[in-house]
Coordinates of C-alpha atoms in Angstrom, one line a residue:
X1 CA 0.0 0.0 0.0
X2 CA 2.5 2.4 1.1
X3 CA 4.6 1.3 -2.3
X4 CA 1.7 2.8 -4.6
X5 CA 1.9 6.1 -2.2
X6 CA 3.2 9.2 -4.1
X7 CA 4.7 12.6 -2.4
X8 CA 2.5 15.7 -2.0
X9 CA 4.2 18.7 -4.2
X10 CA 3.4 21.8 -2.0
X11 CA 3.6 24.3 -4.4
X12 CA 5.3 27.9 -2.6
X13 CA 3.4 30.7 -4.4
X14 CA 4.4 33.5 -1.6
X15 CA 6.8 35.0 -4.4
X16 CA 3.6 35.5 -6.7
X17 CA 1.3 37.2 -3.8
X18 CA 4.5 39.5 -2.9
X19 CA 4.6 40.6 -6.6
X20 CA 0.7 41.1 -6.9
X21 CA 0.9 43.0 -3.9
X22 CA 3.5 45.1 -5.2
X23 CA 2.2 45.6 -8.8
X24 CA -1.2 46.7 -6.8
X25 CA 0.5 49.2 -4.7
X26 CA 1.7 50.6 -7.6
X27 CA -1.3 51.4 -9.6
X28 CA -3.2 52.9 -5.9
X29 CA 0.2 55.1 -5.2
X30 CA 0.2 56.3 -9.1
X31 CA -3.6 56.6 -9.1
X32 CA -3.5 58.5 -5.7
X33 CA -0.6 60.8 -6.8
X34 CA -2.3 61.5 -10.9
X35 CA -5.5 61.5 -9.7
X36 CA -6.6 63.2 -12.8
X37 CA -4.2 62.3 -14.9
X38 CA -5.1 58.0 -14.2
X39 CA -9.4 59.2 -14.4
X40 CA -8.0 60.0 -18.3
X41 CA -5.9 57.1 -18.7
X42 CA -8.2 54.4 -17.4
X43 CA -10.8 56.0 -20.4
X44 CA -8.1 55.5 -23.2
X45 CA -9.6 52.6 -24.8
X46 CA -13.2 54.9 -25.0
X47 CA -11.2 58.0 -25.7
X48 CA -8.2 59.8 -27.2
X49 CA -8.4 62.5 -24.4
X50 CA -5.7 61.5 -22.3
X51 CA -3.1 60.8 -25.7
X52 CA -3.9 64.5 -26.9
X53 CA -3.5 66.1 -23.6
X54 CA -0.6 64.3 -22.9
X55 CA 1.2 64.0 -26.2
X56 CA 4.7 66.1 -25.1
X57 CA 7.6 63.4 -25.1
X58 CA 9.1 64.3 -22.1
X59 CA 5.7 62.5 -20.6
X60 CA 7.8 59.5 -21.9
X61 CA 10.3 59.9 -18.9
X62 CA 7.5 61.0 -16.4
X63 CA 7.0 59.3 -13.0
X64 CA 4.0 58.3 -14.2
X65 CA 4.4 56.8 -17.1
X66 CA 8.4 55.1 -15.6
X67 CA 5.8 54.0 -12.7
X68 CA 3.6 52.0 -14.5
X69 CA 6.5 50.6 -16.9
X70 CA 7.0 48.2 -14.3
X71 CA 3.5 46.9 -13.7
X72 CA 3.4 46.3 -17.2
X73 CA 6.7 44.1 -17.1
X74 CA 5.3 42.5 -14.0
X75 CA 1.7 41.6 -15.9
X76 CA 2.9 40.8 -18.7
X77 CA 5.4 38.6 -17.4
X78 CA 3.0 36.5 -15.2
X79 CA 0.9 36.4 -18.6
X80 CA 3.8 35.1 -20.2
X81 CA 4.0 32.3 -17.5
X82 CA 0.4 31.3 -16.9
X83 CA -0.1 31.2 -20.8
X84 CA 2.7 28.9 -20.8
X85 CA 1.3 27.1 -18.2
X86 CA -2.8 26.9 -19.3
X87 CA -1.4 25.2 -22.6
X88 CA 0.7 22.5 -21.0
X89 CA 4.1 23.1 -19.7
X90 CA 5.6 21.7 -17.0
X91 CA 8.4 22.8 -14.9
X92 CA 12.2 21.1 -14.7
X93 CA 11.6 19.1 -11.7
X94 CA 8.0 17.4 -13.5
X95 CA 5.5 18.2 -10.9
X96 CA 4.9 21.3 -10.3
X97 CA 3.1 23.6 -12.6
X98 CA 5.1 26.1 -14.6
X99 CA 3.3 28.8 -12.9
X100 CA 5.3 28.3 -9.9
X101 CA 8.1 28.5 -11.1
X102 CA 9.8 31.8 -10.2
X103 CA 13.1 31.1 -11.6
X104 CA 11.4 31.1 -15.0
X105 CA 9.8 34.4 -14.2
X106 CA 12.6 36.2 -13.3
X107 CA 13.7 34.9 -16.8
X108 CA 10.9 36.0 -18.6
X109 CA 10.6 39.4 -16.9
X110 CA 14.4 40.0 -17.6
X111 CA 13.8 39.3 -21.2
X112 CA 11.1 41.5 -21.3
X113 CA 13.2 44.2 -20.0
X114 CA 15.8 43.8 -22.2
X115 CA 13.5 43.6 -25.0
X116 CA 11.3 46.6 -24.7
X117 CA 14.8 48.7 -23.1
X118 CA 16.7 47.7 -26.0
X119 CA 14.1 48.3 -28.8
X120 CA 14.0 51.4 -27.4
X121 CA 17.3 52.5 -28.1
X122 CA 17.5 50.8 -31.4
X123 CA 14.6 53.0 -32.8
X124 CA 16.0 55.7 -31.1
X125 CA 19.6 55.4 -33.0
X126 CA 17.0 54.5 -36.4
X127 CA 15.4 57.2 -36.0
X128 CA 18.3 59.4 -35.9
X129 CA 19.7 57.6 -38.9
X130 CA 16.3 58.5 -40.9
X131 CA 16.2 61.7 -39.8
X132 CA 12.9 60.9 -38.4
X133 CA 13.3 61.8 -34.3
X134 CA 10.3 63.2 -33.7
X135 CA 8.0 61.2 -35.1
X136 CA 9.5 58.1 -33.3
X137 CA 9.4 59.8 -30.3
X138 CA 5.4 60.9 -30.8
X139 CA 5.3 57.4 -32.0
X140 CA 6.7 55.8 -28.9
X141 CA 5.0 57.7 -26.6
X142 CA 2.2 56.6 -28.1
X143 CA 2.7 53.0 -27.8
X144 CA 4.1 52.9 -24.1
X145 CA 1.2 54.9 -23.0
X146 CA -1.3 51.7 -24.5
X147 CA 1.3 48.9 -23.6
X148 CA 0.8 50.4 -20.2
X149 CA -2.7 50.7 -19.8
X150 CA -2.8 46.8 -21.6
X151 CA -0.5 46.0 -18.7
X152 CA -2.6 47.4 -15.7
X153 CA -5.6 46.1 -17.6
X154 CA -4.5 42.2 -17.9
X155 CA -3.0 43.0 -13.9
X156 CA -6.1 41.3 -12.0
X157 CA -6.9 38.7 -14.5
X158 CA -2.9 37.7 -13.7
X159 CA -4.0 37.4 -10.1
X160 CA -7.4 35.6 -10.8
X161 CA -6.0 33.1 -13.1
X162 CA -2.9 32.5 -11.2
X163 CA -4.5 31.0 -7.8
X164 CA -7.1 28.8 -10.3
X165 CA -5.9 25.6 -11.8
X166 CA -7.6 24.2 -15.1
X167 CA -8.4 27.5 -16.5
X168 CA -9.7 26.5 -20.5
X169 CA -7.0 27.8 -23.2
X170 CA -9.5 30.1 -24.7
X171 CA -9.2 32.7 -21.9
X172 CA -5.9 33.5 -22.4
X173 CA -6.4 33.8 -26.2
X174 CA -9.5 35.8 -26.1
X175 CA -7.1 38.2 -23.7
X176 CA -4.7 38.2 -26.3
X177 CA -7.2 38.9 -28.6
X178 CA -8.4 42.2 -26.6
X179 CA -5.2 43.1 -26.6
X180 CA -4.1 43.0 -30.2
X181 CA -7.4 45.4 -30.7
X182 CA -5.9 47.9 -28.4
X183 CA -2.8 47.9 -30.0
X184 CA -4.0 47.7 -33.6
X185 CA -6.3 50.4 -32.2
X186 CA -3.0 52.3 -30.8
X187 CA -1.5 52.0 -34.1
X188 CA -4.4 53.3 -36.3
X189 CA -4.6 56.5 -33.7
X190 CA -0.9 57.3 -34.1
X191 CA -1.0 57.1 -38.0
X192 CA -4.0 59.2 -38.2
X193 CA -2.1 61.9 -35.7
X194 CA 0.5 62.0 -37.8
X195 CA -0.2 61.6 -41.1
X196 CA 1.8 64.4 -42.0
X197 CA 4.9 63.4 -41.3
X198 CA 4.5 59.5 -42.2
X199 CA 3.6 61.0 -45.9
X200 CA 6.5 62.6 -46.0
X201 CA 8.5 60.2 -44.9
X202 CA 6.5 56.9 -46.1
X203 CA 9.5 54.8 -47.6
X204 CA 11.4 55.3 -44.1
X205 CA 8.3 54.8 -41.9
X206 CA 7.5 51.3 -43.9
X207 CA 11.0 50.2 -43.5
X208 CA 10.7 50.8 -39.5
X209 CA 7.7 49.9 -39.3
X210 CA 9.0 46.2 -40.9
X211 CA 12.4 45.9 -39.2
X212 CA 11.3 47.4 -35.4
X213 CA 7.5 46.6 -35.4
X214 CA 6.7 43.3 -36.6
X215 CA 10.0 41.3 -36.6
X216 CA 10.8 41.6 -33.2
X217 CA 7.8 40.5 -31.8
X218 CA 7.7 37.6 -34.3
X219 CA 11.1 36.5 -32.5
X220 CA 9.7 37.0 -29.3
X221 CA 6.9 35.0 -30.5
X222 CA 9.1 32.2 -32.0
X223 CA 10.9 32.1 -28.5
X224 CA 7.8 31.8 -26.8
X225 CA 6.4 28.8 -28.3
X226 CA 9.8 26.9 -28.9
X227 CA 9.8 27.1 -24.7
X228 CA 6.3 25.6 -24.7
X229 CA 7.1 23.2 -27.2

């Protein structure tokens, strides 16, 4: 009888809750401090108030905006890991569920850093190259000021799905569904601002647009699901 008995996996998820907690504290401190400013921003998906009222690019290096940069690589990071985990993966050691695995999430939230910091500065040298600066940095104000409020959006379905086990794989699709709207929808509302300049510049914008926009994410997408393979 004992022979057939197997060990009980206690899973430690006090790393997770810390994080949550964290990410949380965050939003209230930033919400508390931009009062205003977060009433706009929480409407961005409804309106474009809060991207014309706050178009100037030194927003880019706010407090408010540097604030929220990392609740977004903290969502997105635990998105990363429960996806990973709703469609299959296991961790190292074979029983416990990937999502508990914080080692990986350090990885993926280091990635993400390096990523989004590093695509940064690539489009910044680019830009400079194209003679294109200030559309680039309209451009990329525009899209951390969306990646952010996807972020703080996705935040408490992170901390809903995380404590549930058997979640059905089309939750985290129809999420990443949502989420390529807003972006799409982020995208359409910066080429209609400016227009102008992309006319001018059309040849240079397509070739960004191709080597900063869509490639790297296919990477990150190709690195994604060869770790869930």
């Amino acid at each position: 009888m004992i022979e057939h008995l197997q060990p009980r996996i206690l899973e430690n998820n006090d790393w997770a809750t810390l994080l949550f907690v964290v990410a949380f504290a965050l939003v209230a401190i930033t919400k508390s401090t931009y009062e205003t400013r977060f009433s706009e921003f929480s409407k961005l998906i409804f309106s474009d108030k809060y991207a014309k009222i706050y178009r100037d690019t030194s927003n880019l290096k706010g407090s408010f905006i540097v604030g929220l940069f990392f609740v977004q690589i903290l969502s997105f990071s635990f998105f990363i890991l429960l996806t990973m985990d709703i469609f299959g993966c296991k961790s190292a050691n074979g029983y416990n569920t990937l999502k508990s695995d914080w080692i990986l999430y350090i990885q993926i939230a280091t990635f993400l850093l390096y990523f989004i910091l590093g695509k940064f500065l690539i489009e910044k040298i680019v830009a400079t190259s194209f003679n294109i600066d200030e559309f680039v940095s309209l451009f990329n104000l525009q899209k951390a000021t969306y990646r952010t409020y996807i972020g703080v959006l996705i935040l408490p379905f992170n901390a809903v799905l995380f404590y549930y086990d058997n979640i059905p794989k089309i939750v985290p699709l129809v999420i990443i569904g949502v989420a390529l709207c807003i972006s799409l929808f982020s995208y359409f509302i910066s080429i209609k601002t400016y227009q102008n300049i992309i006319i001018g510049k059309l040849f240079y914008f397509i070739l960004y647009l191709c080597a900063l926009e869509i490639a790297p994410y296919y990477f990150m997408y190709y690195w994604i699901t060869k770790e869930a393979a």
